[in-house]
mmCIF file with all atom_site columns, C-alpha atoms in Angstrom:
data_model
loop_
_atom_site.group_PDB
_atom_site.id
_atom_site.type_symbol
_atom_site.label_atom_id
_atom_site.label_alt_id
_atom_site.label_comp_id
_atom_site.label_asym_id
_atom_site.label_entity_id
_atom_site.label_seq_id
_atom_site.pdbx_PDB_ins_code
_atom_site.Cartn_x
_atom_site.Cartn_y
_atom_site.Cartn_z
_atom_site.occupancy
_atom_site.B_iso_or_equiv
_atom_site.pdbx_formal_charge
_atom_site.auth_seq_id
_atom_site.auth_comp_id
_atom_site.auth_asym_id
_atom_site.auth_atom_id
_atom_site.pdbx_PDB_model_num
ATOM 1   C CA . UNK A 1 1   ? -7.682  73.698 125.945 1.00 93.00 ? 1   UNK A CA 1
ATOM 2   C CA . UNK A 1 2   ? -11.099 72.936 127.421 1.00 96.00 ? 2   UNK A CA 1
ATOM 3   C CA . UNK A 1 3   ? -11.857 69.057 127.849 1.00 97.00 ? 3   UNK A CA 1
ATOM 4   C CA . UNK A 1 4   ? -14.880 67.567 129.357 1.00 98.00 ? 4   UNK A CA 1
ATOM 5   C CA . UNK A 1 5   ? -14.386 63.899 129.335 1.00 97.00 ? 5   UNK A CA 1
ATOM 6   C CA . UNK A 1 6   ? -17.630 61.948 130.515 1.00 97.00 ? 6   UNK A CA 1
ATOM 7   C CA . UNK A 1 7   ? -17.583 57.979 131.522 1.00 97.00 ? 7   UNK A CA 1
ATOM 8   C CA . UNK A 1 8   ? -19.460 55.742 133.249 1.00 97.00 ? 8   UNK A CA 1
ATOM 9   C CA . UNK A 1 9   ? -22.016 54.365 130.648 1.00 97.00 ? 9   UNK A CA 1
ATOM 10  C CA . UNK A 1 10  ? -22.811 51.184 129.476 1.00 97.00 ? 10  UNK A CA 1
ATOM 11  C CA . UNK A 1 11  ? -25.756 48.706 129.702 1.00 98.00 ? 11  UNK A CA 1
ATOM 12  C CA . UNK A 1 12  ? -28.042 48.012 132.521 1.00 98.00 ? 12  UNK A CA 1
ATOM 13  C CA . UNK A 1 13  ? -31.134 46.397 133.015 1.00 98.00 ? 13  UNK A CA 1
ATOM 14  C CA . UNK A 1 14  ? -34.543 47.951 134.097 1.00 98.00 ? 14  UNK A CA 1
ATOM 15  C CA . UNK A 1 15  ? -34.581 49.009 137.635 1.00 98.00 ? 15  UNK A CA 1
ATOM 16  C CA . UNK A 1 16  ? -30.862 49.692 137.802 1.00 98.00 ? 16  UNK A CA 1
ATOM 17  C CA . UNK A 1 17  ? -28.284 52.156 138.317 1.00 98.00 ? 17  UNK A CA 1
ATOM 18  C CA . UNK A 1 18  ? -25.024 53.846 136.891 1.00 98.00 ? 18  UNK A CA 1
ATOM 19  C CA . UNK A 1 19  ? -23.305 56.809 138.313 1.00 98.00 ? 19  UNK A CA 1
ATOM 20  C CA . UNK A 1 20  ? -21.907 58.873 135.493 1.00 98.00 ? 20  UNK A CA 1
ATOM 21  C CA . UNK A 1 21  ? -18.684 61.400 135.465 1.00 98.00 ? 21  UNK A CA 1
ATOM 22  C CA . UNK A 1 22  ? -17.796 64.036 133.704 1.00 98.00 ? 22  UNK A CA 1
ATOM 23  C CA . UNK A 1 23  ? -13.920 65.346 134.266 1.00 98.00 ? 23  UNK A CA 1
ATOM 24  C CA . UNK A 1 24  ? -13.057 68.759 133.342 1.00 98.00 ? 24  UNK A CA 1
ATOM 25  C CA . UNK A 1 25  ? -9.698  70.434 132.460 1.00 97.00 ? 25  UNK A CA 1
ATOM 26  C CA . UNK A 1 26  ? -8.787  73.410 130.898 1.00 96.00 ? 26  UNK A CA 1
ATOM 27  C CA . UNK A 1 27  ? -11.300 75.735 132.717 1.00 95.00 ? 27  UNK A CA 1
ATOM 28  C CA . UNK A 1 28  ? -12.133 77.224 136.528 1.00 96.00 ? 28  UNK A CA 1
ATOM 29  C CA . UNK A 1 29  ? -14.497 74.734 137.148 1.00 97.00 ? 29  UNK A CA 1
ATOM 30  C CA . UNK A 1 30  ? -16.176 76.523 139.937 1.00 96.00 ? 30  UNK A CA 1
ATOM 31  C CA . UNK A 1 31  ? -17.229 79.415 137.747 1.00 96.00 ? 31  UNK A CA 1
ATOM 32  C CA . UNK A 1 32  ? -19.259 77.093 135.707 1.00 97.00 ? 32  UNK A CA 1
ATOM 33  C CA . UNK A 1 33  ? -22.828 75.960 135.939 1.00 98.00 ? 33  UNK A CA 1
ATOM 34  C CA . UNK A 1 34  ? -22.411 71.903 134.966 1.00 98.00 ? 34  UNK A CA 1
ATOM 35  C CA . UNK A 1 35  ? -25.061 70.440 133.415 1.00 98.00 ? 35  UNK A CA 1
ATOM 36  C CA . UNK A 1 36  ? -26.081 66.604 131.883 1.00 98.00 ? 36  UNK A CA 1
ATOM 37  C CA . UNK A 1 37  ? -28.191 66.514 128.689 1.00 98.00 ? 37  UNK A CA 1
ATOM 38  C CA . UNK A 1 38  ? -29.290 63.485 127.136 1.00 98.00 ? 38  UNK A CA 1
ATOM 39  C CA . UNK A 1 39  ? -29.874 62.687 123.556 1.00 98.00 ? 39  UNK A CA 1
ATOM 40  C CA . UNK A 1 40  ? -31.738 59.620 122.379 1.00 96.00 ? 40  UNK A CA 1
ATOM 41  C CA . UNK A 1 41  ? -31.902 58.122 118.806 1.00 91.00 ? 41  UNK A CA 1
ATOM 42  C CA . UNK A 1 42  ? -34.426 60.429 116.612 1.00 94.00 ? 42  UNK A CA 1
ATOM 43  C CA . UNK A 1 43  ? -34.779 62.600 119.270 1.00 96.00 ? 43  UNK A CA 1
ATOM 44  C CA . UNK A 1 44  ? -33.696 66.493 120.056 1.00 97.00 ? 44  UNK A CA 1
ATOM 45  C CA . UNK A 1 45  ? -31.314 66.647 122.792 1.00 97.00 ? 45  UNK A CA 1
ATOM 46  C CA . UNK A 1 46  ? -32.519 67.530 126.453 1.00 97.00 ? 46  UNK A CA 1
ATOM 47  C CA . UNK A 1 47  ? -31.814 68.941 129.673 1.00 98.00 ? 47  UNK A CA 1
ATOM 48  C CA . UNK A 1 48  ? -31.343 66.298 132.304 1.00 98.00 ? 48  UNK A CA 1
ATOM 49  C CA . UNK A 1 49  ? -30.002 67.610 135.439 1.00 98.00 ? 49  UNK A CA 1
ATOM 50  C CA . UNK A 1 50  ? -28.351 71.129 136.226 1.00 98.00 ? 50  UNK A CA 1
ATOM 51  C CA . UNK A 1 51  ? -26.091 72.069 139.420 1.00 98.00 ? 51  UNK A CA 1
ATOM 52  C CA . UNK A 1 52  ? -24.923 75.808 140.554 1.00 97.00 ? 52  UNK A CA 1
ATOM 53  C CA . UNK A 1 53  ? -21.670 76.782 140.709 1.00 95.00 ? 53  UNK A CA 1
ATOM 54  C CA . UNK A 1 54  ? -21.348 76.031 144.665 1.00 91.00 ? 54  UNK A CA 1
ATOM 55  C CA . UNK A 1 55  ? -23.398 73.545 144.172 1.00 87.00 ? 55  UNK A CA 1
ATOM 56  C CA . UNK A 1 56  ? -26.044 74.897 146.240 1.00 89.00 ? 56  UNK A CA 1
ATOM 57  C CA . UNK A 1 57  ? -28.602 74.716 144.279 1.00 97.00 ? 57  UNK A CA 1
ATOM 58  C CA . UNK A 1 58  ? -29.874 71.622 141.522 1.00 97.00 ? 58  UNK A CA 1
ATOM 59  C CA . UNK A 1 59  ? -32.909 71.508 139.047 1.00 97.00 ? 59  UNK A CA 1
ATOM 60  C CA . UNK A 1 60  ? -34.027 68.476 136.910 1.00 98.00 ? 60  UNK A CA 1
ATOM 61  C CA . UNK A 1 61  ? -36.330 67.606 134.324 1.00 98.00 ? 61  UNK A CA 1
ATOM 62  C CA . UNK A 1 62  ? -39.683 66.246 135.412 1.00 97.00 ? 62  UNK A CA 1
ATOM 63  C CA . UNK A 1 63  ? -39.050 62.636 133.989 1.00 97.00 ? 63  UNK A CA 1
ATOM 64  C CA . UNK A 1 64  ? -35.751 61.680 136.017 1.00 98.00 ? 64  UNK A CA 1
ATOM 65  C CA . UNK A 1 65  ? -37.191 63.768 139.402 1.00 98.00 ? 65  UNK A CA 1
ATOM 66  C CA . UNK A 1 66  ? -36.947 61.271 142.394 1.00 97.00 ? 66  UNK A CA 1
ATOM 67  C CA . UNK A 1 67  ? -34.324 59.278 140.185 1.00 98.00 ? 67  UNK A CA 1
ATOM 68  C CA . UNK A 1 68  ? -31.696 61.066 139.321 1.00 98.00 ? 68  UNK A CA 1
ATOM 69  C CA . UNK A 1 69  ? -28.757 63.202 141.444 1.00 98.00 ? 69  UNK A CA 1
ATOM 70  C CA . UNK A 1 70  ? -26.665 65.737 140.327 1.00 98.00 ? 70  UNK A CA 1
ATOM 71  C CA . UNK A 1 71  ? -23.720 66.531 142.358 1.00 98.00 ? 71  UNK A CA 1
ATOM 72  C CA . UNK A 1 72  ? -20.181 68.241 142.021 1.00 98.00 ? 72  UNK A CA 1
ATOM 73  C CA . UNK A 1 73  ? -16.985 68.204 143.439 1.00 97.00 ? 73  UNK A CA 1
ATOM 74  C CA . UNK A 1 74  ? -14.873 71.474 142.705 1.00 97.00 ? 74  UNK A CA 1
ATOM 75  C CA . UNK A 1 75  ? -11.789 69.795 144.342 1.00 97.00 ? 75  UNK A CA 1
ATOM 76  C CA . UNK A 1 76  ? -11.204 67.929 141.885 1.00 98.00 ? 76  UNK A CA 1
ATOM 77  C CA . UNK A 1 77  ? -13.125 69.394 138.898 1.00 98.00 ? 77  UNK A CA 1
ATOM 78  C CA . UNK A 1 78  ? -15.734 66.782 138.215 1.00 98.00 ? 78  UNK A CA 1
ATOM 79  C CA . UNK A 1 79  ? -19.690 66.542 138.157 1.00 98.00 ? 79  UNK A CA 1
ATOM 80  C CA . UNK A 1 80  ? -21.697 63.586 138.656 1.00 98.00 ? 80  UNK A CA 1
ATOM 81  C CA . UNK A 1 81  ? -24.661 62.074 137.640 1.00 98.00 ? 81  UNK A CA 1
ATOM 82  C CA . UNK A 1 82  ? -26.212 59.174 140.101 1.00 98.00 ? 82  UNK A CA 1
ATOM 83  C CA . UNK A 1 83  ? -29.153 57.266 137.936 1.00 98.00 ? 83  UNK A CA 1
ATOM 84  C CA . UNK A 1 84  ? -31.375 54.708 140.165 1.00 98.00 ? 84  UNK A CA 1
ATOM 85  C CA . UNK A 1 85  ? -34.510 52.698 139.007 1.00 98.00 ? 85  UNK A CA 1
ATOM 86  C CA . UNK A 1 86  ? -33.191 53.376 135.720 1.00 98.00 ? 86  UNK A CA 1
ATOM 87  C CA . UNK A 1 87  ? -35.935 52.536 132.838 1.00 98.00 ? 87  UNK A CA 1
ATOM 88  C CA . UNK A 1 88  ? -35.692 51.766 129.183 1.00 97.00 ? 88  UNK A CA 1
ATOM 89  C CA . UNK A 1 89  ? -36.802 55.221 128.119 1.00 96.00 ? 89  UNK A CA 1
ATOM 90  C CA . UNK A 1 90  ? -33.627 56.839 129.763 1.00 98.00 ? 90  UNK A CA 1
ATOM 91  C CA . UNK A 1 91  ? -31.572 55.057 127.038 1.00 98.00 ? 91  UNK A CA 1
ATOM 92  C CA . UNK A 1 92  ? -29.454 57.524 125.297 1.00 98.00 ? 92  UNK A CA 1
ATOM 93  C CA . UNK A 1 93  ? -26.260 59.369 124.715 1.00 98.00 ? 93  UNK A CA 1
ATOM 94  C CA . UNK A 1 94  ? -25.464 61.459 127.423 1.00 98.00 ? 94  UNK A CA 1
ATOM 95  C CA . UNK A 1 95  ? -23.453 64.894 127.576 1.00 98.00 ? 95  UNK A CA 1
ATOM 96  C CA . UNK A 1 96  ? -21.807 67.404 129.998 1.00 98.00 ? 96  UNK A CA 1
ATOM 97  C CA . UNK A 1 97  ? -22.640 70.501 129.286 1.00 98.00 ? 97  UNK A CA 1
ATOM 98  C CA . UNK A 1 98  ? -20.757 73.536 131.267 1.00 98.00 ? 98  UNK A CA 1
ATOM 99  C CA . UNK A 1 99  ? -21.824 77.482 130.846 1.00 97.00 ? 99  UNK A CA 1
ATOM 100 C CA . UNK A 1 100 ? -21.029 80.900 131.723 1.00 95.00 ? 100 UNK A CA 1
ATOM 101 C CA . UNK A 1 101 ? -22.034 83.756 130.507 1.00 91.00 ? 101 UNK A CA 1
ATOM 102 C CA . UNK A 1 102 ? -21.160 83.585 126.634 1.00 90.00 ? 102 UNK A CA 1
ATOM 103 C CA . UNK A 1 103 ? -19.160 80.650 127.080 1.00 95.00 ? 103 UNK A CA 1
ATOM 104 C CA . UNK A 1 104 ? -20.644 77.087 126.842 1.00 96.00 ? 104 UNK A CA 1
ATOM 105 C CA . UNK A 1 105 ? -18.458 73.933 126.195 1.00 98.00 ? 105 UNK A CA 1
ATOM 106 C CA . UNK A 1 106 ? -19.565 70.132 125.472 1.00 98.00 ? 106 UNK A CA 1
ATOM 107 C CA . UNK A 1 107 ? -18.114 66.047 126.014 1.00 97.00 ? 107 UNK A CA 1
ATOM 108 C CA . UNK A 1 108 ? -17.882 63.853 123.822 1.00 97.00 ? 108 UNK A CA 1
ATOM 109 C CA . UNK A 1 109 ? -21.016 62.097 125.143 1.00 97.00 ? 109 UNK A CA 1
ATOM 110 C CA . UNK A 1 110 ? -21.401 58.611 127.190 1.00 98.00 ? 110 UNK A CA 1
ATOM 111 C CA . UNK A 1 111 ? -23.988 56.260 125.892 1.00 98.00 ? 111 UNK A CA 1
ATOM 112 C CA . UNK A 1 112 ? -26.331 54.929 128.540 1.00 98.00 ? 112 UNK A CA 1
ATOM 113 C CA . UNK A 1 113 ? -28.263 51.723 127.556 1.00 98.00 ? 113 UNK A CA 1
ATOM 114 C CA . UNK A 1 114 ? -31.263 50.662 129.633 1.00 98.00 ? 114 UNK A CA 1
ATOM 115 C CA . UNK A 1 115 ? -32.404 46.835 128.154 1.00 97.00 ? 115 UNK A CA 1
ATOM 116 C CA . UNK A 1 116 ? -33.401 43.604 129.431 1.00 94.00 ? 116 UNK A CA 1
#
């Protein structure tokens, strides 16, 4: 059974940072493209941050560029999400997403809340 268990949200203030995690079991992690999507209230949910399989290569939404790092380990089956100079419009629910071809699986989502 496939589990993606994200953690590392909570609340920070403007002009902080949170590193978020997203475990995986279940799956060869290295064959998977790992992703972080964010979702806030009223809002369609969005691609954040995306990382190869090797990890070679990363792309990001234009909003979090300069702010945000994606990075993986495949040793132990777990992608990463560094947030700096966090601001309040990052607030939101945010998911691990991973995908091969056909095959796409989903957390349970990690809320991130960016308030003063």
């Amino acid at each position: 059974q496939v589990q993606l268990v994200e953690s590392g949200g909570g609340l920070v203030q403007p002009g902080g940072s949170l590193r978020l995690s997203c475990a995986a079991s279940g799956l060869t992690f290295s064959n998977y493209l790992m992703s972080w999507y964010r979702q806030a209230p009223g809002k369609e949910r969005e691609l954040v941050a995306a990382i190869t399989r090797a990890g070679g290569n990363t792309n990001y939404t234009d909003s979090v560029k300069g702010r945000f790092t994606i990075s993986r380990d495949n040793a132990k089956n777990t992608v990463y999400l560094q947030m700096n100079s966090l601001k309040t419009e990052d607030t939101a629910v945010y998911y691990c997403n991973a995908v091969r071809t056909f095959v796409s699986y989903w957390g349970q989502g990690t809320q991130v809340t960016v308030s003063s």
